Short mmCIF file of C-alpha atoms in Angstrom, two decimals:
data_model
loop_
_atom_site.label_atom_id
_atom_site.label_comp_id
_atom_site.label_asym_id
_atom_site.label_seq_id
_atom_site.Cartn_x
_atom_site.Cartn_y
_atom_site.Cartn_z
CA MET J 1 -11.43 -13.52 20.41
CA ASN J 2 -10.30 -15.90 17.68
CA ALA J 3 -7.72 -18.33 19.06
CA ALA J 4 -5.16 -17.47 16.37
CA ILE J 5 -5.48 -13.77 17.11
CA ALA J 6 -5.22 -14.43 20.84
CA THR J 7 -1.95 -16.28 20.16
CA LEU J 8 -0.63 -13.37 18.13
CA ARG J 9 -1.68 -10.88 20.80
CA ALA J 10 0.15 -12.87 23.45
CA GLY J 11 3.30 -12.93 21.35
CA LEU J 12 3.19 -9.24 20.49
CA SER J 13 2.42 -8.25 24.07
CA ALA J 14 5.45 -10.20 25.26
CA ALA J 15 7.64 -8.45 22.67
CA ALA J 16 6.30 -4.97 23.41
CA VAL J 17 8.46 -2.18 24.77
CA PRO J 18 5.81 0.01 26.44
CA ASP J 19 8.04 3.11 26.39
CA LYS J 20 8.00 2.97 22.58
CA ALA J 21 4.21 3.07 22.29
CA ALA J 22 3.85 6.84 22.76
CA PRO J 23 6.58 7.80 20.24
CA MET J 24 5.11 5.38 17.70
CA ARG J 25 1.70 6.91 18.19
CA ALA J 26 3.16 10.42 17.88
CA TYR J 27 4.90 9.48 14.60
CA MET J 28 1.49 8.53 13.21
CA ARG J 29 0.04 11.88 14.32
CA GLU J 30 -1.77 10.39 17.33
CA GLN J 31 -4.16 8.46 15.10
CA PHE J 32 -3.48 4.92 16.32
CA ASP J 33 -2.71 3.14 19.56
CA TYR J 34 0.37 0.92 19.75
CA LEU J 35 1.61 -1.88 21.97
CA GLY J 36 5.13 -0.59 21.36
CA VAL J 37 6.57 -3.45 19.29
CA PRO J 38 9.42 -2.41 16.94
CA THR J 39 9.18 -3.80 13.41
CA PRO J 40 11.95 -6.45 13.71
CA ALA J 41 10.44 -7.79 16.94
CA ARG J 42 6.94 -7.72 15.46
CA ARG J 43 8.04 -9.72 12.44
CA LYS J 44 9.89 -12.18 14.65
CA VAL J 45 6.52 -12.92 16.23
CA SER J 46 4.24 -12.61 13.20
CA THR J 47 6.32 -14.49 10.61
CA PRO J 48 6.05 -17.94 12.26
CA TRP J 49 2.44 -17.13 13.12
CA ILE J 50 1.71 -16.48 9.44
CA ARG J 51 3.64 -19.58 8.40
CA ALA J 52 1.52 -21.69 10.74
CA LEU J 53 -1.56 -20.60 8.76
CA ASN J 54 -0.26 -22.14 5.51
CA THR J 55 -2.71 -25.03 5.83
CA GLN J 56 -5.64 -22.61 5.97
CA SER J 57 -7.27 -21.22 2.84
CA ALA J 58 -6.46 -17.74 1.56
CA GLU J 59 -10.05 -16.72 2.22
CA HIS J 60 -9.74 -17.88 5.83
CA CYS J 61 -6.69 -15.64 6.09
CA LEU J 62 -8.71 -12.74 4.70
CA ASP J 63 -11.29 -13.39 7.42
CA LEU J 64 -8.49 -13.25 9.98
CA ALA J 65 -7.13 -10.04 8.46
CA GLU J 66 -10.52 -8.41 8.86
CA GLN J 67 -10.53 -9.41 12.53
CA LEU J 68 -6.99 -8.09 12.94
CA TRP J 69 -8.14 -4.79 11.46
CA ARG J 70 -10.66 -4.46 14.27
CA GLN J 71 -7.98 -4.77 16.95
CA PRO J 72 -7.21 -1.40 18.56
CA GLU J 73 -3.41 -1.48 18.27
CA ARG J 74 -1.72 -0.71 14.96
CA GLU J 75 0.65 -3.67 15.12
CA PHE J 76 -2.30 -5.92 14.31
CA GLN J 77 -3.04 -4.05 11.09
CA TYR J 78 0.63 -4.45 10.13
CA ALA J 79 0.36 -8.19 10.79
CA ALA J 80 -2.78 -8.28 8.65
CA VAL J 81 -0.96 -6.68 5.71
CA ASP J 82 1.89 -9.18 6.06
CA LEU J 83 -0.58 -12.06 6.24
CA LEU J 84 -2.45 -10.91 3.14
CA THR J 85 0.81 -10.30 1.28
CA ALA J 86 1.81 -13.90 1.90
CA ARG J 87 -1.45 -15.20 0.41
CA ALA J 88 -2.38 -12.48 -2.09
CA GLU J 89 -1.86 -14.54 -5.23
CA GLU J 90 -4.22 -17.22 -3.90
CA LEU J 91 -7.12 -14.88 -3.22
CA PRO J 92 -10.10 -14.99 -5.59
CA ALA J 93 -10.98 -11.92 -7.64
CA ALA J 94 -14.11 -11.49 -5.52
CA SER J 95 -11.86 -10.52 -2.59
CA LEU J 96 -11.19 -7.06 -4.02
CA PRO J 97 -14.12 -5.23 -2.35
CA ARG J 98 -13.12 -6.63 1.03
CA LEU J 99 -9.52 -5.51 0.53
CA LEU J 100 -10.66 -2.02 -0.43
CA THR J 101 -12.86 -1.89 2.66
CA LEU J 102 -9.74 -2.55 4.72
CA ALA J 103 -7.81 0.17 2.88
CA ALA J 104 -10.58 2.67 3.62
CA ALA J 105 -10.78 1.72 7.31
CA LYS J 106 -8.19 3.25 9.68
CA PRO J 107 -6.43 4.65 6.59
CA TRP J 108 -2.90 5.99 6.61
CA TRP J 109 0.06 5.51 4.31
CA ASP J 110 1.64 2.75 6.43
CA CYS J 111 -1.11 0.21 5.72
CA VAL J 112 -2.70 1.65 2.57
CA ASP J 113 0.58 1.40 0.69
CA GLY J 114 1.22 -2.18 1.75
CA LEU J 115 -2.27 -3.21 0.69
CA ALA J 116 -1.95 -1.32 -2.61
CA ALA J 117 1.43 -2.60 -3.76
CA TRP J 118 1.64 -6.07 -2.25
CA VAL J 119 -1.96 -7.27 -1.95
CA VAL J 120 -4.30 -5.44 -4.33
CA GLY J 121 -1.51 -5.21 -6.91
CA ALA J 122 -0.85 -8.96 -6.73
CA LEU J 123 -4.56 -9.72 -6.96
CA VAL J 124 -5.11 -7.51 -10.00
CA ARG J 125 -2.02 -8.94 -11.66
CA GLN J 126 -3.55 -12.41 -11.30
CA HIS J 127 -7.02 -11.27 -12.39
CA ARG J 128 -6.56 -8.62 -15.06
CA GLU J 129 -10.31 -8.05 -15.40
CA LEU J 130 -10.04 -6.20 -12.08
CA GLN J 131 -8.22 -3.37 -13.84
CA ARG J 132 -11.68 -2.04 -14.68
CA ASP J 133 -12.24 -1.70 -10.94
CA MET J 134 -8.94 0.16 -10.66
CA ASP J 135 -10.12 2.50 -13.43
CA ALA J 136 -13.20 3.37 -11.36
CA LEU J 137 -11.11 3.68 -8.21
CA SER J 138 -8.74 6.19 -9.82
CA ASP J 139 -11.60 8.71 -9.71
CA ASP J 140 -12.98 7.77 -6.28
CA ALA J 141 -14.01 10.46 -3.81
CA ASP J 142 -11.78 8.83 -1.16
CA PHE J 143 -8.22 9.92 -1.91
CA TRP J 144 -6.83 6.88 -0.08
CA LEU J 145 -8.59 4.62 -2.57
CA ARG J 146 -7.28 6.73 -5.44
CA ARG J 147 -3.83 6.22 -3.95
CA VAL J 148 -4.45 2.45 -4.09
CA ALA J 149 -5.28 2.73 -7.80
CA ILE J 150 -2.19 4.83 -8.54
CA LEU J 151 0.14 2.51 -6.63
CA HIS J 152 -1.32 -0.91 -7.44
CA GLN J 153 1.17 -1.51 -10.29
CA LEU J 154 4.15 -0.42 -8.19
CA ARG J 155 5.85 -3.85 -8.30
CA TRP J 156 4.84 -4.85 -11.82
CA LYS J 157 7.99 -3.63 -13.58
CA ALA J 158 7.82 -4.69 -17.28
CA ASP J 159 4.25 -5.90 -16.81
CA THR J 160 3.11 -2.37 -15.99
CA ASP J 161 0.27 -1.04 -18.11
CA ALA J 162 1.99 2.28 -18.75
CA GLU J 163 -0.97 3.86 -20.50
CA ARG J 164 -3.12 3.14 -17.46
CA LEU J 165 -0.50 4.39 -15.02
CA PHE J 166 -0.04 7.63 -16.95
CA ARG J 167 -3.80 8.09 -17.27
CA TYR J 168 -4.30 7.77 -13.51
CA CYS J 169 -1.43 10.17 -12.82
CA ALA J 170 -2.70 12.74 -15.32
CA ALA J 171 -6.26 12.53 -13.95
CA ASN J 172 -5.02 13.22 -10.42
CA ALA J 173 -2.22 15.65 -11.26
CA GLY J 174 -4.19 18.70 -10.16
CA ASP J 175 -5.13 17.30 -6.76
CA ALA J 176 -3.69 19.33 -3.89
CA GLU J 177 -3.65 16.36 -1.50
CA PHE J 178 -0.08 15.58 -0.43
CA PHE J 179 -0.64 11.82 -0.41
CA ILE J 180 -1.90 11.88 -3.99
CA ARG J 181 0.97 14.02 -5.23
CA LYS J 182 3.46 11.79 -3.44
CA ALA J 183 1.83 8.64 -4.85
CA ILE J 184 2.03 9.99 -8.40
CA GLY J 185 5.73 10.73 -8.00
CA TRP J 186 6.45 7.38 -6.38
CA ALA J 187 4.58 5.37 -9.02
CA LEU J 188 6.34 7.21 -11.85
CA ARG J 189 9.75 6.92 -10.17
CA GLU J 190 9.30 3.17 -9.77
CA TYR J 191 8.25 2.73 -13.40
CA ALA J 192 11.23 4.83 -14.49
CA TYR J 193 13.48 1.92 -13.48
CA THR J 194 11.77 0.01 -16.30
CA ASP J 195 11.22 2.77 -18.89
CA ALA J 196 12.92 6.03 -17.99
CA SER J 197 12.27 7.55 -21.43
CA ALA J 198 8.53 7.06 -21.15
CA VAL J 199 8.44 8.61 -17.70
CA ARG J 200 10.58 11.53 -18.81
CA ALA J 201 8.27 12.17 -21.77
CA PHE J 202 5.16 11.94 -19.61
CA VAL J 203 6.55 14.36 -17.02
CA ALA J 204 7.54 16.81 -19.74
CA ALA J 205 4.04 16.76 -21.23
CA THR J 206 1.98 16.78 -18.02
CA PRO J 207 1.40 19.68 -15.59
CA LEU J 208 2.43 17.84 -12.43
CA SER J 209 2.99 19.39 -9.02
CA GLY J 210 6.55 20.14 -8.06
CA LEU J 211 6.49 17.28 -5.55
CA SER J 212 5.26 14.73 -8.10
CA ARG J 213 7.76 15.96 -10.66
CA ARG J 214 10.74 15.81 -8.30
CA GLU J 215 9.83 12.33 -7.09
CA ALA J 216 9.25 11.03 -10.62
CA LEU J 217 12.63 12.22 -11.89
CA LYS J 218 14.60 11.48 -8.75
CA HIS J 219 16.68 8.64 -10.17
CA ILE J 220 16.72 9.64 -13.82
CA ALA J 221 19.78 11.38 -15.25
CA ARG J 222 18.40 14.86 -15.81
CA SER J 223 19.31 17.80 -17.99
CA THR J 224 18.31 21.38 -17.38
CA GLU J 225 15.48 20.84 -19.85
CA ASP J 226 13.63 18.86 -17.16
CA PHE J 227 13.23 21.96 -15.01
CA ARG J 228 12.02 24.49 -17.57
#
């Protein structure tokens, strides 16, 4: 095992509360094993560990993240997302396929969303030519990767390419998958903080699911016209 990962494992193991492992696994529908480290305790261990890697290149950190992804307990994937978030703006554009491979491996909302908003989103914001890759991803057969495309602009605020966001949402509006419908609503709700009128107009003109619609309009002052 890589020495840095062995150090992280030792720290997380010491912080683990074994009785919490089963409930954490149950919350994630029995898909992942856990050491039983609550989030505050995990970050107390992983934050200085990540800081100690500041002298290493961003690509070295991506290598480490890939190794963390192969660890059996979910806390290591969370640490990987935090590590990549810290170095996302330094990653080269060529990192995108490797990040998407991580998103498609052991996929669930807890890690996919972090990669989408904080890592892939930051990378694409730095390298706008990668938006063509997001365009292709928005029609991918893997709904988790489509979720990445829908959510990658989540933190962009005024920099959001609204036409692209609306296009992705419209293209996926008929999908019955809960995680796609939820992503559409979340992405629109977040952009509504920047341009509520545009979101309201898009929702009015687009046959969205009830879930997507409710989420999109959640924090917008609504009239009865919104529900007709």
